[in-house]
Short mmCIF file of C-alpha atoms (C1' of nucleotides) in Angstrom, two decimals:
data_model
loop_
_atom_site.label_atom_id
_atom_site.label_comp_id
_atom_site.label_asym_id
_atom_site.label_seq_id
_atom_site.Cartn_x
_atom_site.Cartn_y
_atom_site.Cartn_z
CA MET P 2 -11.04 17.03 22.46
CA PHE P 3 -14.51 17.14 20.83
CA LYS P 4 -15.14 16.71 17.01
CA ALA P 5 -17.30 18.89 14.45
CA ALA P 6 -20.61 18.22 15.77
CA LYS P 7 -21.51 18.96 12.28
CA GLN P 8 -24.52 16.11 12.16
CA THR P 9 -27.44 18.78 10.19
CA ARG P 10 -26.69 16.82 7.12
CA ILE P 11 -29.27 14.12 6.35
CA PHE P 12 -26.80 11.83 3.82
CA GLN P 13 -24.61 11.60 6.72
CA ASP P 14 -27.02 9.83 9.05
CA VAL P 15 -27.70 7.34 6.18
CA VAL P 16 -24.12 6.92 5.73
CA GLU P 17 -24.28 5.55 9.31
CA GLN P 18 -27.11 3.90 10.03
CA ILE P 19 -26.16 1.63 6.44
CA GLN P 20 -22.54 1.65 7.98
CA GLU P 21 -23.33 0.39 11.27
CA THR P 22 -25.46 -2.21 10.16
CA ILE P 23 -22.82 -3.93 7.86
CA LEU P 24 -20.58 -3.33 10.53
CA ALA P 25 -22.96 -5.19 13.23
CA GLY P 26 -22.46 -7.92 10.75
CA LYS P 27 -26.61 -7.87 9.87
CA LEU P 28 -25.56 -7.55 6.03
CA MET P 29 -22.59 -9.44 5.03
CA PRO P 30 -20.29 -9.56 1.98
CA GLY P 31 -22.41 -10.59 -0.83
CA GLU P 32 -25.60 -9.92 0.50
CA MET P 33 -27.64 -6.65 -1.27
CA LEU P 34 -29.01 -3.74 0.07
CA PRO P 35 -32.65 -2.91 -0.71
CA SER P 36 -33.09 -1.13 -4.61
CA GLU P 37 -32.35 2.68 -4.43
CA ARG P 38 -36.51 3.53 -4.45
CA GLU P 39 -36.91 0.86 -1.72
CA LEU P 40 -34.13 2.36 0.45
CA LYS P 41 -35.34 5.92 -0.17
CA ALA P 42 -38.96 5.10 1.15
CA MET P 43 -37.52 3.14 4.61
CA LEU P 44 -35.38 6.18 5.21
CA GLN P 45 -37.53 8.64 3.96
CA VAL P 46 -35.41 10.51 2.45
CA SER P 47 -34.71 11.74 -1.24
CA ARG P 48 -33.18 9.71 -3.85
CA GLY P 49 -30.57 12.54 -4.32
CA THR P 50 -29.55 12.65 -0.68
CA LEU P 51 -29.56 8.54 -0.58
CA ARG P 52 -27.36 8.35 -3.49
CA GLU P 53 -24.94 10.88 -2.29
CA ALA P 54 -24.95 8.27 1.12
CA LEU P 55 -24.11 5.89 -1.27
CA ARG P 56 -21.35 7.40 -2.71
CA VAL P 57 -19.89 7.72 0.64
CA LEU P 58 -19.96 4.03 1.46
CA GLU P 59 -18.53 3.28 -1.68
CA GLN P 60 -15.48 5.39 -1.18
CA LYS P 61 -15.22 3.57 1.79
CA GLY P 62 -15.04 0.28 0.01
CA LEU P 63 -17.99 -0.97 2.13
CA ILE P 64 -20.33 -1.20 -0.84
CA GLU P 65 -19.96 -1.73 -4.31
CA ILE P 66 -22.56 -1.01 -6.93
CA LYS P 67 -24.04 -3.09 -9.93
CA LEU P 68 -25.99 -2.17 -13.03
CA GLY P 69 -29.29 -3.53 -14.62
CA VAL P 70 -32.04 -5.53 -13.16
CA GLY P 71 -31.09 -7.15 -9.72
CA GLY P 72 -28.71 -4.58 -9.69
CA GLY P 73 -27.54 -2.39 -6.78
CA ALA P 74 -25.36 -2.10 -3.74
CA VAL P 75 -23.97 -5.24 -2.85
CA VAL P 76 -22.46 -5.33 0.34
CA GLN P 77 -17.91 -5.88 0.17
CA ASP P 78 -15.99 -8.22 1.90
CA ILE P 79 -13.30 -5.09 3.41
CA SER P 80 -9.92 -5.33 1.98
CA TYR P 81 -6.71 -3.30 1.81
CA ASP P 82 -7.84 -1.52 -1.43
CA ARG P 83 -8.99 1.70 1.05
CA VAL P 84 -6.26 1.64 3.12
CA ASN P 85 -3.92 1.92 0.33
CA GLU P 86 -5.50 4.05 -1.73
CA SER P 87 -5.07 6.92 1.08
CA LEU P 88 -1.71 6.00 1.46
CA ALA P 89 -0.69 6.19 -1.93
CA LEU P 90 -2.46 9.59 -1.92
CA LEU P 91 -0.42 10.80 1.38
CA ILE P 92 2.89 9.48 -1.27
CA ARG P 93 1.53 11.55 -3.99
CA TYR P 94 1.16 14.51 -1.60
CA GLN P 95 4.82 13.76 -1.36
CA LYS P 96 4.33 13.69 2.66
CA VAL P 97 5.74 10.43 2.55
CA SER P 98 8.67 9.35 0.82
CA LEU P 99 10.05 5.99 -0.57
CA GLN P 100 12.74 6.19 1.79
CA HIS P 101 10.11 6.47 4.77
CA LEU P 102 8.10 3.62 3.87
CA THR P 103 11.19 1.34 3.28
CA GLU P 104 12.68 2.16 6.51
CA PHE P 105 9.54 1.24 7.86
CA ARG P 106 9.35 -1.92 5.85
CA VAL P 107 12.97 -2.82 7.45
CA GLY P 108 11.29 -2.78 11.11
CA VAL P 109 8.37 -4.35 10.34
CA GLU P 110 9.76 -7.27 8.30
CA GLY P 111 12.74 -7.50 11.33
CA ARG P 112 10.47 -7.65 13.73
CA VAL P 113 7.82 -10.23 11.27
CA SER P 114 10.79 -12.79 11.02
CA ALA P 115 11.56 -12.43 14.72
CA LEU P 116 8.06 -13.30 15.74
CA ALA P 117 8.14 -16.19 12.82
CA ALA P 118 11.17 -18.07 13.96
CA GLU P 119 9.25 -18.07 18.12
CA ARG P 120 5.94 -19.65 16.49
CA ALA P 121 7.00 -21.64 13.11
CA THR P 122 5.75 -25.04 13.09
CA PRO P 123 7.51 -27.69 11.44
CA ALA P 124 4.89 -27.56 8.25
CA ASP P 125 5.70 -23.78 8.40
CA VAL P 126 9.55 -24.51 8.08
CA ILE P 127 8.36 -26.91 5.00
CA HIS P 128 6.38 -24.80 3.06
CA LEU P 129 9.05 -22.23 3.42
CA LYS P 130 11.75 -24.42 2.03
CA ALA P 131 9.87 -25.25 -1.16
CA LEU P 132 9.51 -21.30 -1.55
CA LEU P 133 13.07 -21.14 -1.16
CA GLU P 134 13.37 -24.08 -3.82
CA GLN P 135 11.68 -22.05 -6.16
CA ALA P 136 13.40 -18.95 -5.37
CA ARG P 137 16.74 -20.87 -6.27
CA GLN P 138 15.63 -22.54 -9.35
CA PHE P 139 14.98 -18.45 -10.53
CA ALA P 140 18.23 -17.23 -9.34
CA GLY P 141 19.73 -19.88 -10.93
CA LYS P 142 18.28 -19.20 -14.47
CA GLY P 143 19.70 -15.17 -14.45
CA SER P 144 18.27 -11.65 -15.05
CA ASP P 145 15.43 -12.64 -17.27
CA PHE P 146 13.56 -14.27 -14.42
CA GLN P 147 14.10 -11.38 -12.18
CA LYS P 148 10.02 -10.75 -11.96
CA GLU P 149 9.41 -14.06 -10.93
CA PHE P 150 12.08 -14.17 -8.10
CA VAL P 151 10.95 -11.21 -6.76
CA GLU P 152 7.37 -12.77 -6.44
CA VAL P 153 8.94 -15.63 -4.51
CA ASP P 154 10.61 -12.86 -2.35
CA LYS P 155 7.34 -11.64 -1.69
CA GLN P 156 5.74 -15.27 -1.10
CA ILE P 157 8.08 -15.78 1.31
CA HIS P 158 7.87 -12.36 3.47
CA LEU P 159 4.28 -13.14 2.75
CA SER P 160 4.31 -16.57 4.77
CA LEU P 161 6.52 -15.21 7.58
CA ALA P 162 3.92 -12.75 8.38
CA GLU P 163 1.09 -15.14 8.44
CA ILE P 164 3.43 -17.55 10.84
CA THR P 165 3.70 -14.79 13.27
CA GLY P 166 -0.97 -15.33 13.31
CA ASN P 167 -0.92 -11.59 13.81
CA PRO P 168 -3.52 -10.10 10.78
CA VAL P 169 -2.07 -6.87 11.46
CA TYR P 170 1.29 -7.95 9.73
CA LEU P 171 -0.90 -9.53 6.75
CA SER P 172 -2.87 -6.09 6.22
CA LEU P 173 1.02 -4.08 6.54
CA HIS P 174 2.29 -6.49 4.37
CA HIS P 175 -0.04 -5.58 1.32
CA THR P 176 -0.41 -1.76 1.94
CA VAL P 177 3.46 -1.65 1.89
CA HIS P 178 3.64 -3.77 -0.86
CA ASP P 179 1.25 -2.30 -3.27
CA ASN P 180 2.58 0.80 -2.72
CA ILE P 181 6.34 -0.21 -3.24
CA ASP P 182 5.98 -2.42 -5.74
CA GLN P 183 5.18 0.07 -8.57
CA TYR P 184 8.50 1.79 -7.59
CA TYR P 185 10.50 -1.63 -7.40
CA GLU P 186 9.13 -2.59 -11.01
CA THR P 187 9.83 0.86 -12.56
CA PHE P 188 13.48 0.89 -11.03
CA LEU P 189 14.28 -2.36 -10.11
CA PHE P 190 16.53 -4.68 -12.48
CA MET P 191 18.93 -7.47 -10.22
CA LYS P 192 21.77 -8.84 -11.61
CA GLN P 193 22.75 -12.52 -11.35
CA ARG P 194 25.08 -11.60 -8.49
CA GLU P 195 22.52 -9.84 -6.85
CA MET P 196 20.02 -12.39 -7.10
CA GLU P 197 22.26 -14.73 -5.65
CA GLU P 198 23.04 -12.47 -2.66
CA ASN P 199 19.47 -12.32 -1.75
CA PHE P 200 19.12 -15.78 -2.08
CA THR P 201 21.41 -16.43 0.22
CA ASP P 202 19.57 -13.85 2.78
CA LEU P 203 15.95 -15.44 2.17
CA GLY P 204 17.90 -18.97 3.35
CA ASN P 205 19.74 -17.59 6.17
CA ILE P 206 16.71 -16.32 7.44
CA ILE P 207 14.45 -18.79 7.00
CA ASP P 208 17.73 -21.14 8.76
CA ALA P 209 17.94 -18.87 11.67
CA VAL P 210 13.41 -19.29 11.74
CA GLU P 211 14.16 -22.71 11.68
CA ARG P 212 16.95 -23.10 14.02
CA LYS P 213 14.28 -20.37 16.38
CA HIS P 214 16.67 -18.20 16.60
CA ALA P 215 14.56 -14.76 16.50
CA ASP P 216 17.29 -12.37 17.01
CA GLU P 217 19.45 -13.82 14.36
CA ALA P 218 16.09 -13.81 11.85
CA ARG P 219 15.32 -10.44 12.78
CA LEU P 220 19.27 -8.98 12.33
CA LEU P 221 18.97 -10.81 8.87
CA ALA P 222 16.04 -9.76 7.54
CA GLU P 223 16.92 -6.06 8.12
CA ALA P 224 19.99 -6.51 6.66
CA HIS P 225 18.01 -8.15 3.74
CA VAL P 226 15.40 -5.58 2.93
CA LEU P 227 17.91 -2.85 3.51
CA ARG P 228 20.27 -4.58 0.87
CA PHE P 229 17.27 -4.98 -1.39
CA ASN P 230 16.04 -1.65 -1.25
CA HIS P 231 20.03 -0.06 -1.73
CA TYR P 232 19.44 -1.79 -5.45
CA MET P 233 16.88 0.09 -5.81
CA GLU P 234 18.17 3.41 -4.85
CA ASN P 235 21.60 2.72 -7.08
CA ARG P 236 19.00 2.43 -10.16
CA GLU P 237 17.33 4.96 -9.35
CA LEU P 238 20.38 7.32 -9.98
CA MET M 14 -3.51 -7.03 -14.57
CA PHE M 15 -5.87 -4.77 -15.87
CA LYS M 16 -8.53 -2.72 -13.20
CA ALA M 17 -12.44 -2.36 -14.06
CA ALA M 18 -12.71 -0.18 -17.04
CA LYS M 19 -16.22 1.06 -15.60
CA GLN M 20 -16.17 4.62 -16.76
CA THR M 21 -19.91 5.15 -17.98
CA ARG M 22 -20.12 7.40 -14.37
CA ILE M 23 -19.96 10.91 -15.30
CA PHE M 24 -19.60 12.03 -11.94
CA GLN M 25 -16.03 10.00 -11.76
CA ASP M 26 -14.76 12.14 -14.27
CA VAL M 27 -15.48 15.03 -12.29
CA VAL M 28 -13.77 13.52 -9.30
CA GLU M 29 -10.52 12.28 -11.68
CA GLN M 30 -10.56 15.86 -12.90
CA ILE M 31 -10.81 18.03 -9.58
CA GLN M 32 -8.66 15.78 -8.17
CA GLU M 33 -5.73 15.94 -10.70
CA THR M 34 -6.36 19.35 -10.25
CA ILE M 35 -5.59 19.49 -6.66
CA LEU M 36 -2.55 16.69 -6.91
CA ALA M 37 -1.26 19.03 -9.68
CA GLY M 38 -0.89 21.78 -6.99
CA LYS M 39 -3.20 24.02 -9.19
CA LEU M 40 -5.59 24.07 -6.54
CA MET M 41 -3.59 24.82 -3.25
CA PRO M 42 -4.96 23.82 0.27
CA GLY M 43 -7.00 26.53 2.18
CA GLU M 44 -8.21 27.86 -1.64
CA MET M 45 -11.96 27.53 -2.82
CA LEU M 46 -13.27 25.66 -5.82
CA PRO M 47 -15.96 27.50 -7.51
CA SER M 48 -19.53 27.35 -6.36
CA GLU M 49 -21.62 24.05 -6.96
CA ARG M 50 -23.95 26.20 -9.57
CA GLU M 51 -20.95 27.54 -11.05
CA LEU M 52 -19.13 24.35 -11.23
CA LYS M 53 -22.27 22.77 -12.70
CA ALA M 54 -22.43 25.12 -15.43
CA MET M 55 -18.02 25.01 -16.19
CA LEU M 56 -17.98 20.78 -15.94
CA GLN M 57 -21.50 20.78 -18.10
CA VAL M 58 -23.37 18.46 -15.32
CA SER M 59 -26.18 18.49 -13.24
CA ARG M 60 -25.90 20.03 -9.55
CA GLY M 61 -26.66 16.46 -8.22
CA THR M 62 -23.97 14.97 -10.19
CA LEU M 63 -21.67 17.45 -9.44
CA ARG M 64 -22.55 16.67 -5.56
CA GLU M 65 -22.23 12.97 -5.89
CA ALA M 66 -18.39 13.83 -7.10
CA LEU M 67 -18.01 16.40 -4.09
CA ARG M 68 -18.85 13.79 -1.65
CA VAL M 69 -16.68 11.26 -3.00
CA LEU M 70 -13.78 13.81 -2.56
CA GLU M 71 -14.98 14.57 0.48
CA GLN M 72 -14.56 11.31 1.73
CA LYS M 73 -11.08 11.10 -0.14
CA GLY M 74 -10.03 13.87 2.04
CA LEU M 75 -9.35 16.34 -0.20
CA ILE M 76 -12.00 18.80 -0.01
CA GLU M 77 -14.29 20.21 3.10
CA ILE M 78 -17.26 21.68 2.43
CA LYS M 79 -18.40 25.14 4.41
CA LEU M 80 -22.13 26.60 4.51
CA GLY M 81 -23.44 29.77 4.11
CA VAL M 82 -22.33 32.67 2.04
CA GLY M 83 -18.69 32.39 0.68
CA GLY M 84 -18.79 29.01 1.35
CA GLY M 85 -18.21 26.20 -0.82
CA ALA M 86 -15.47 23.31 -1.26
CA VAL M 87 -12.20 24.34 0.59
CA VAL M 88 -9.11 22.37 -0.99
CA GLN M 89 -7.29 19.98 2.07
CA ASP M 90 -3.99 19.83 3.56
CA ILE M 91 -4.10 16.06 3.08
CA SER M 92 -3.40 14.51 6.43
CA TYR M 93 -3.24 10.81 7.79
CA ASP M 94 -6.91 11.07 9.08
CA ARG M 95 -7.96 8.76 5.80
CA VAL M 96 -5.48 6.36 6.32
CA ASN M 97 -6.27 5.62 10.25
CA GLU M 98 -10.16 5.68 9.33
CA SER M 99 -9.95 3.17 6.47
CA LEU M 100 -7.30 1.35 8.86
CA ALA M 101 -9.70 1.53 12.08
CA LEU M 102 -12.68 0.39 9.66
CA LEU M 103 -10.67 -2.76 8.76
CA ILE M 104 -9.24 -3.22 12.24
CA ARG M 105 -13.06 -3.35 13.13
CA TYR M 106 -14.47 -5.70 10.54
CA GLN M 107 -11.79 -7.84 11.06
CA LYS M 108 -12.07 -7.91 14.64
CA VAL M 109 -8.35 -7.57 14.80
CA SER M 110 -8.06 -8.64 18.79
CA LEU M 111 -6.43 -6.04 21.61
CA GLN M 112 -3.46 -8.48 21.69
CA HIS M 113 -2.54 -8.27 17.77
CA LEU M 114 -2.75 -4.71 18.07
CA THR M 115 -0.89 -4.81 21.42
CA GLU M 116 1.99 -6.99 19.83
CA PHE M 117 1.98 -4.78 16.68
CA ARG M 118 2.71 -1.89 19.20
CA VAL M 119 5.54 -3.72 21.17
CA GLY M 120 7.30 -4.04 17.84
CA VAL M 121 6.45 -0.43 16.36
CA GLU M 122 7.62 1.16 19.71
CA GLY M 123 10.66 -0.98 19.84
CA ARG M 124 11.83 -0.07 16.52
CA VAL M 125 10.67 3.80 17.37
CA SER M 126 13.05 3.99 20.21
CA ALA M 127 15.83 2.29 18.91
CA LEU M 128 15.69 5.13 15.64
CA ALA M 129 15.56 7.72 17.98
CA ALA M 130 18.18 6.57 19.98
CA GLU M 131 20.28 6.92 16.84
CA ARG M 132 18.80 9.81 15.62
CA ALA M 133 17.94 11.97 19.31
CA THR M 134 19.83 15.68 18.95
CA PRO M 135 20.89 17.24 22.53
CA ALA M 136 17.66 19.12 22.37
CA ASP M 137 15.08 15.97 21.77
CA VAL M 138 17.05 14.61 24.69
CA ILE M 139 15.91 17.89 26.61
CA HIS M 140 12.38 17.74 25.45
CA LEU M 141 11.99 14.13 26.72
CA LYS M 142 13.62 14.60 30.04
CA ALA M 143 11.03 17.19 30.54
CA LEU M 144 8.09 15.48 30.12
CA LEU M 145 10.02 12.92 32.01
CA GLU M 146 9.95 15.41 34.80
CA GLN M 147 5.87 15.74 34.28
CA ALA M 148 5.41 11.79 34.60
CA ARG M 149 7.73 12.02 37.97
CA GLN M 150 5.36 14.43 39.44
CA PHE M 151 1.94 12.68 38.48
CA ALA M 152 3.31 9.29 39.55
CA GLY M 153 4.28 10.68 42.86
CA LYS M 154 0.19 12.31 43.36
CA GLY M 155 -1.37 8.72 43.49
CA SER M 156 -3.56 6.84 41.56
CA ASP M 157 -5.75 9.93 41.41
CA PHE M 158 -3.70 11.25 38.38
CA GLN M 159 -3.34 7.83 36.50
CA LYS M 160 -4.81 9.38 33.58
CA GLU M 161 -2.47 12.30 33.21
CA PHE M 162 0.64 9.77 33.77
CA VAL M 163 -0.59 8.05 30.85
CA GLU M 164 -1.60 11.22 28.84
CA VAL M 165 2.13 12.03 29.18
CA ASP M 166 3.36 8.50 28.46
CA LYS M 167 1.43 8.85 25.42
CA GLN M 168 3.03 11.95 24.88
CA ILE M 169 7.18 9.96 25.17
CA HIS M 170 6.14 7.87 22.88
CA LEU M 171 4.59 10.52 20.79
CA SER M 172 7.65 12.70 20.98
CA LEU M 173 9.92 9.40 20.27
CA ALA M 174 7.93 8.63 17.04
CA GLU M 175 8.81 12.60 15.67
CA ILE M 176 12.43 12.15 16.76
CA THR M 177 12.62 9.63 14.08
CA GLY M 178 11.61 11.80 11.59
CA ASN M 179 9.55 9.01 9.63
CA PRO M 180 6.23 10.21 9.07
CA VAL M 181 5.00 6.79 8.64
CA TYR M 182 5.51 6.10 12.71
CA LEU M 183 4.01 9.56 13.15
CA SER M 184 0.57 8.20 11.69
CA LEU M 185 1.19 4.30 12.82
CA HIS M 186 1.03 6.12 16.45
CA HIS M 187 -2.32 8.26 15.91
CA THR M 188 -3.83 5.11 14.16
CA VAL M 189 -2.89 2.20 16.77
CA HIS M 190 -3.92 4.55 19.87
CA ASP M 191 -7.27 6.12 18.05
CA ASN M 192 -8.03 2.60 18.05
CA ILE M 193 -6.44 1.00 21.44
CA ASP M 194 -7.19 4.09 24.27
CA GLN M 195 -11.04 3.18 24.43
CA TYR M 196 -10.33 -0.36 25.46
CA TYR M 197 -7.32 1.62 28.21
CA GLU M 198 -9.68 4.12 28.98
CA THR M 199 -11.87 0.90 30.28
CA PHE M 200 -9.92 -1.31 31.61
CA LEU M 201 -6.79 0.35 33.01
CA PHE M 202 -6.17 1.32 36.52
CA MET M 203 -2.99 1.47 37.46
CA LYS M 204 -1.79 1.18 41.15
CA GLN M 205 0.71 3.15 42.26
CA ARG M 206 3.09 0.89 42.45
CA GLU M 207 2.57 0.30 39.03
CA MET M 208 3.03 3.96 37.73
CA GLU M 209 6.46 3.85 39.47
CA GLU M 210 7.18 0.88 37.38
CA ASN M 211 6.00 2.58 34.27
CA PHE M 212 8.17 5.87 35.72
CA THR M 213 11.63 3.79 35.91
CA ASP M 214 10.25 2.43 32.45
CA LEU M 215 10.74 5.61 31.18
CA GLY M 216 13.03 6.73 32.59
CA ASN M 217 15.23 4.02 31.16
CA ILE M 218 14.32 4.44 27.79
CA ILE M 219 15.01 7.89 27.77
CA ASP M 220 18.61 7.57 29.78
CA ALA M 221 19.26 4.96 27.11
CA VAL M 222 18.25 7.12 23.91
CA GLU M 223 20.71 9.65 25.54
CA ARG M 224 23.38 7.32 25.60
CA LYS M 225 22.77 6.63 21.86
CA HIS M 226 22.50 2.71 22.48
CA ALA M 227 19.30 1.75 20.01
CA ASP M 228 19.42 -1.99 20.92
CA GLU M 229 19.14 -1.24 25.15
CA ALA M 230 16.34 1.62 24.00
CA ARG M 231 14.44 -1.03 21.92
CA LEU M 232 14.35 -3.69 24.56
CA LEU M 233 13.45 -1.33 27.05
CA ALA M 234 10.86 -0.17 25.11
CA GLU M 235 9.23 -3.53 24.24
CA ALA M 236 9.14 -4.69 27.73
CA HIS M 237 8.16 -1.62 28.76
CA VAL M 238 4.71 -1.59 26.38
CA LEU M 239 4.43 -5.34 27.34
CA ARG M 240 4.21 -4.42 30.95
CA PHE M 241 1.66 -1.78 30.42
CA ASN M 242 -0.45 -4.23 28.43
CA HIS M 243 0.13 -6.90 31.19
CA TYR M 244 -1.68 -4.28 33.83
CA MET M 245 -4.65 -4.20 31.31
CA GLU M 246 -4.95 -7.96 30.38
CA ASN M 247 -5.14 -8.80 34.42
CA ARG M 248 -7.65 -6.37 34.90
CA GLU M 249 -10.17 -7.48 32.06
CA LEU M 250 -10.14 -11.09 33.99
"C1'" DG F 4 -20.25 53.28 17.69
"C1'" DA F 5 -22.86 49.23 18.78
"C1'" DT F 6 -26.11 46.64 17.73
"C1'" DT F 7 -30.12 45.14 14.90
"C1'" DT F 8 -32.21 43.60 10.54
"C1'" DG F 9 -32.34 42.58 6.00
"C1'" DT F 10 -30.40 40.34 2.02
"C1'" DA F 11 -28.34 38.07 -0.91
"C1'" DA F 12 -25.14 33.96 -2.06
"C1'" DT F 13 -24.23 29.43 -1.34
"C1'" DG F 14 -25.01 24.12 0.57
"C1'" DG F 15 -29.14 20.91 1.62
"C1'" DT F 16 -32.63 18.45 0.48
"C1'" DT F 17 -36.90 17.26 -2.76
"C1'" DA F 18 -39.74 15.62 -6.46
"C1'" DA F 19 -40.81 13.77 -10.54
"C1'" DA F 20 -39.22 12.50 -15.55
"C1'" DC F 21 -36.02 10.36 -18.34
"C1'" DC F 22 -31.79 7.52 -20.40
"C1'" DA F 23 -28.93 3.51 -20.28
"C1'" DT F 24 -27.60 -1.17 -18.84
"C1'" DT F 25 -29.40 -5.42 -17.66
"C1'" DT F 26 -31.51 -9.94 -16.66
"C1'" DG F 27 -34.87 -12.76 -17.90
"C1'" DT F 28 -38.48 -13.94 -20.76
"C1'" DT F 29 -41.16 -14.67 -24.65
"C1'" DG F 30 -41.99 -15.77 -29.32
"C1'" DT F 31 -39.97 -17.14 -33.50
"C1'" DA F 32 -37.30 -19.99 -36.80
"C1'" DA F 33 -34.05 -23.96 -37.42
"C1'" DT B 17 -36.55 -29.42 -29.38
"C1'" DT B 18 -33.00 -26.35 -29.50
"C1'" DA B 19 -31.18 -21.43 -30.54
"C1'" DC B 20 -31.16 -17.01 -31.15
"C1'" DA B 21 -33.57 -12.47 -30.95
"C1'" DA B 22 -36.97 -9.60 -29.55
"C1'" DC B 23 -39.30 -7.46 -25.85
"C1'" DA B 24 -40.07 -5.86 -21.11
"C1'" DA B 25 -39.09 -4.76 -16.76
"C1'" DA B 26 -36.12 -3.90 -13.04
"C1'" DT B 27 -32.22 -0.85 -11.29
"C1'" DG B 28 -28.67 2.38 -11.39
"C1'" DG B 29 -27.57 6.94 -13.91
"C1'" DT B 30 -28.37 11.91 -14.85
"C1'" DT B 31 -31.46 15.98 -15.36
"C1'" DT B 32 -34.03 19.50 -14.11
"C1'" DA B 33 -36.62 23.28 -11.44
"C1'" DA B 34 -37.98 24.39 -7.43
"C1'" DC B 35 -38.01 25.29 -2.23
"C1'" DC B 36 -35.36 25.36 2.53
"C1'" DA B 37 -31.63 26.46 6.00
"C1'" DT B 38 -27.38 28.47 6.64
"C1'" DT B 39 -23.90 32.21 6.77
"C1'" DA B 40 -21.36 36.64 5.58
"C1'" DC B 41 -22.28 41.21 4.99
"C1'" DA B 42 -24.42 45.58 4.21
"C1'" DA B 43 -27.64 49.01 5.40
"C1'" DA B 44 -30.63 50.57 8.56
"C1'" DT B 45 -31.11 52.01 13.33
"C1'" DC B 46 -30.93 53.18 18.26
#
DNA sequence: GATTTGTAATGGTTAAACCATTTGTTGTAA
DNA sequence: TTACAACAAATGGTTTAACCATTACAAATC
């Protein structure tokens, strides 16, 4: 019900004050905090305490420290890095397996494709088809271009997430891929035939999106991610 | 391609050394690190530098500090808290709307229910039915028990997430609700009829899970969350 | 035996000084 | 005038030493 009321620590109060200032928009990304020596005077704390607070804010991804004259704490534009790092820790601790992540990805990509099918504008479809054309060319050039092909595949999924208009799906896309890609890069070597299968998948998904068949897009996307993952699992043996 | 090679900072080296020790399993959750004064001697750094490193490790969720005699840094069992906090920060910073979150929740609950339908054991079904019985009683007692009813509703969704066996869904459940509940608590006041509708929804979902009809469970869960959200949106006006 | 008191270990905080890095300026030579 | 070198100042990084606040445990007391 309640959380620990451990608020005797001064640096935590400093963290909160600065964090709230940033989150309230009073300090925008790119702006700088006063120097440590100024801040310590403003907050009436010692430099050591202030620096402990700065370390916490830095780890949270809210600020970044620059050295030298004119240096100091710069407010950061928030990114997925912190989420990714903590998720990577979970994975390394083996609380979350690659299988769990990919299973989750199947669900997300299915849902994203269904929503995209409902919402795609003609311009969106044109963009998707342009990406598909790139994928077709890489798929035709053979296994040497598997890296480029996978990149375009990722671009297509990213575009679908954008079409949903829901930033939650964009965030998840980045988080999932940042933690999955390293495994793919290690284990995934697609054969010519597998690349063509994947290309066919993508074409079918985009076709379903264009025809606004949400349920069909969902099923195709789920099967596509499952197949993609299947390649990797076989390599892993 | 490359990451910043900013490795002049001593406390970062300290963070890495301790983090690797923990992640390598040489320090298990519950075990304690040496005291600050011992550590500073072992690592040949000043106490201030060491404490900055400890703040980073603390923020990462790897350790927790206890006060007094026998106090010090205790290695933590890793949890989803760090992921949730950083995701919550992302949500707050980007000002992700409630609509975006609930739309995402529709997809997740649908997928979770479908997976649960595929994987639920007889024991799982018995547990779900017990929760459903609780929900039935609260729904029958009228609007005074809407808070308790919503709590059981949440418990049922949590149980479904557990049945999937995928910790990613468990983590998301907590993250989403940590960020959504405050809105519900402000705006949601269900009438008798609405509680009964929700109860019927839950019964139908659990029924579909028991009959292992994944697709039906998915559609029912999606509709259920949408309806739930609809109540709130109407209140919000 | 129960309770109070003392004590020592440990994290939390402060202060002052110095080092290392970076930027801008100033001076000097081509 | 321009290019470059040297210097100066601001700022984060680090060290040291001291003291405060909290806590567990032991000793003393009732």
